[in-house]
Amino acid sequence: MSSSNSNGNGHVLPRRHRIAMVCDFFYPRLGGVENHIWSLAYSLLRLGHKVIVITHAYNCPDTELLCDDGKVERRKSKRSGVRYLPGGLKVY
């Protein structure tokens, strides 16, 4: 099985892949595993592959809302959906 394609002019083009990396540890947490996943994903993006990271949905810090009566109300914020990180990395 060949891992390359020809562009018709005899030049061999590298094959592009769609890669999903699944890890319970990723941004917004910081550490060795998180840094390794980020570095590997970013390197694959630079090579032209499409990369997404699927991770645990962490609770975000409380959100402060200013009410009409001047009181501050705190609500628990829940992050959901896709986050776009620098370099074109999508995190679900």
PDB file of C-alpha atoms in Angstrom:
ATOM      1  CA  MET A   1       0.000   0.000   0.000  1.00  0.00           C
ATOM      2  CA  SER A   2       1.434   3.347  -1.015  1.00  0.00           C
ATOM      3  CA  SER A   3       1.392   6.317   1.357  1.00  0.00           C
ATOM      4  CA  SER A   4       1.882   8.862  -1.460  1.00  0.00           C
ATOM      5  CA  ASN A   5      -0.128  10.254  -4.368  1.00  0.00           C
ATOM      6  CA  SER A   6       1.052  11.499  -7.743  1.00  0.00           C
ATOM      7  CA  ASN A   7      -0.031  14.926  -8.983  1.00  0.00           C
ATOM      8  CA  GLY A   8       0.022  13.838 -12.630  1.00  0.00           C
ATOM      9  CA  ASN A   9       3.404  15.448 -13.358  1.00  0.00           C
ATOM     10  CA  GLY A  10       5.395  12.599 -11.904  1.00  0.00           C
ATOM     11  CA  HIS A  11       5.853  14.437  -8.585  1.00  0.00           C
ATOM     12  CA  VAL A  12       4.890  12.485  -5.513  1.00  0.00           C
ATOM     13  CA  LEU A  13       2.738  14.358  -2.995  1.00  0.00           C
ATOM     14  CA  PRO A  14       2.600  13.311   0.657  1.00  0.00           C
ATOM     15  CA  ARG A  15      -0.706  11.826   1.767  1.00  0.00           C
ATOM     16  CA  ARG A  16      -2.796  13.970   4.137  1.00  0.00           C
ATOM     17  CA  HIS A  17      -4.618  12.346   7.044  1.00  0.00           C
ATOM     18  CA  ARG A  18      -7.467  13.296   9.364  1.00  0.00           C
ATOM     19  CA  ILE A  19      -6.328  12.549  12.907  1.00  0.00           C
ATOM     20  CA  ALA A  20      -8.366  12.549  16.118  1.00  0.00           C
ATOM     21  CA  MET A  21      -6.340  12.523  19.329  1.00  0.00           C
ATOM     22  CA  VAL A  22      -8.308  11.441  22.404  1.00  0.00           C
ATOM     23  CA  CYS A  23      -6.946  12.299  25.829  1.00  0.00           C
ATOM     24  CA  ASP A  24      -8.493  13.028  29.224  1.00  0.00           C
ATOM     25  CA  PHE A  25      -5.675  15.454  29.967  1.00  0.00           C
ATOM     26  CA  PHE A  26      -5.495  18.592  27.827  1.00  0.00           C
ATOM     27  CA  TYR A  27      -5.868  22.367  27.920  1.00  0.00           C
ATOM     28  CA  PRO A  28      -6.914  24.168  30.175  1.00  0.00           C
ATOM     29  CA  ARG A  29      -4.906  21.871  32.435  1.00  0.00           C
ATOM     30  CA  LEU A  30      -1.141  22.088  32.060  1.00  0.00           C
ATOM     31  CA  GLY A  31       1.387  19.306  32.427  1.00  0.00           C
ATOM     32  CA  GLY A  32       3.586  16.814  30.602  1.00  0.00           C
ATOM     33  CA  VAL A  33       0.802  14.870  28.877  1.00  0.00           C
ATOM     34  CA  GLU A  34      -0.951  18.082  27.833  1.00  0.00           C
ATOM     35  CA  ASN A  35       2.260  19.573  26.418  1.00  0.00           C
ATOM     36  CA  HIS A  36       3.061  16.359  24.531  1.00  0.00           C
ATOM     37  CA  ILE A  37      -0.409  16.183  22.921  1.00  0.00           C
ATOM     38  CA  TRP A  38      -0.242  19.891  21.993  1.00  0.00           C
ATOM     39  CA  SER A  39       3.243  19.547  20.484  1.00  0.00           C
ATOM     40  CA  LEU A  40       2.372  16.419  18.495  1.00  0.00           C
ATOM     41  CA  ALA A  41      -0.917  17.891  17.231  1.00  0.00           C
ATOM     42  CA  TYR A  42       0.740  21.162  16.202  1.00  0.00           C
ATOM     43  CA  SER A  43       3.564  19.310  14.387  1.00  0.00           C
ATOM     44  CA  LEU A  44       1.025  17.209  12.478  1.00  0.00           C
ATOM     45  CA  LEU A  45      -0.925  20.368  11.544  1.00  0.00           C
ATOM     46  CA  ARG A  46       2.263  21.945  10.173  1.00  0.00           C
ATOM     47  CA  LEU A  47       2.760  18.861   7.986  1.00  0.00           C
ATOM     48  CA  GLY A  48      -0.664  19.480   6.464  1.00  0.00           C
ATOM     49  CA  HIS A  49      -2.769  16.935   8.335  1.00  0.00           C
ATOM     50  CA  LYS A  50      -6.167  17.791   9.846  1.00  0.00           C
ATOM     51  CA  VAL A  51      -6.022  17.241  13.612  1.00  0.00           C
ATOM     52  CA  ILE A  52      -8.648  17.477  16.344  1.00  0.00           C
ATOM     53  CA  VAL A  53      -8.323  16.784  20.058  1.00  0.00           C
ATOM     54  CA  ILE A  54     -11.189  15.190  21.966  1.00  0.00           C
ATOM     55  CA  THR A  55     -10.949  15.703  25.709  1.00  0.00           C
ATOM     56  CA  HIS A  56     -12.830  15.828  28.986  1.00  0.00           C
ATOM     57  CA  ALA A  57     -15.197  18.805  29.452  1.00  0.00           C
ATOM     58  CA  TYR A  58     -13.817  20.654  32.449  1.00  0.00           C
ATOM     59  CA  ASN A  59     -15.955  23.142  34.343  1.00  0.00           C
ATOM     60  CA  CYS A  60     -14.874  26.702  33.736  1.00  0.00           C
ATOM     61  CA  PRO A  61     -14.546  29.181  36.607  1.00  0.00           C
ATOM     62  CA  ASP A  62     -17.677  30.874  37.900  1.00  0.00           C
ATOM     63  CA  THR A  63     -19.040  33.712  35.799  1.00  0.00           C
ATOM     64  CA  GLU A  64     -19.905  36.977  37.531  1.00  0.00           C
ATOM     65  CA  LEU A  65     -22.973  38.828  36.284  1.00  0.00           C
ATOM     66  CA  LEU A  66     -23.974  42.335  37.330  1.00  0.00           C
ATOM     67  CA  CYS A  67     -27.734  42.434  38.002  1.00  0.00           C
ATOM     68  CA  ASP A  68     -30.013  45.431  37.470  1.00  0.00           C
ATOM     69  CA  ASP A  69     -30.167  46.080  41.223  1.00  0.00           C
ATOM     70  CA  GLY A  70     -26.369  46.410  41.405  1.00  0.00           C
ATOM     71  CA  LYS A  71     -25.754  43.013  43.028  1.00  0.00           C
ATOM     72  CA  VAL A  72     -23.218  40.586  41.608  1.00  0.00           C
ATOM     73  CA  GLU A  73     -24.554  37.134  40.829  1.00  0.00           C
ATOM     74  CA  ARG A  74     -22.224  34.165  40.383  1.00  0.00           C
ATOM     75  CA  ARG A  75     -23.173  31.342  38.056  1.00  0.00           C
ATOM     76  CA  LYS A  76     -21.384  28.123  37.301  1.00  0.00           C
ATOM     77  CA  SER A  77     -20.184  28.277  33.699  1.00  0.00           C
ATOM     78  CA  LYS A  78     -20.190  25.127  31.596  1.00  0.00           C
ATOM     79  CA  ARG A  79     -17.960  25.020  28.559  1.00  0.00           C
ATOM     80  CA  SER A  80     -19.386  23.197  25.572  1.00  0.00           C
ATOM     81  CA  GLY A  81     -18.763  22.981  21.872  1.00  0.00           C
ATOM     82  CA  VAL A  82     -15.587  23.462  19.926  1.00  0.00           C
ATOM     83  CA  ARG A  83     -12.614  25.537  21.043  1.00  0.00           C
ATOM     84  CA  TYR A  84     -10.244  26.821  18.387  1.00  0.00           C
ATOM     85  CA  LEU A  85      -6.658  27.078  19.551  1.00  0.00           C
ATOM     86  CA  PRO A  86      -3.809  28.869  17.754  1.00  0.00           C
ATOM     87  CA  GLY A  87      -2.468  27.046  14.724  1.00  0.00           C
ATOM     88  CA  GLY A  88      -5.893  25.775  13.641  1.00  0.00           C
ATOM     89  CA  LEU A  89      -6.238  23.090  16.310  1.00  0.00           C
ATOM     90  CA  LYS A  90      -9.858  22.232  17.192  1.00  0.00           C
ATOM     91  CA  VAL A  91     -10.583  20.883  20.661  1.00  0.00           C
ATOM     92  CA  TYR A  92     -13.864  19.119  21.424  1.00  0.00           C
TER      93      TYR A  92
END
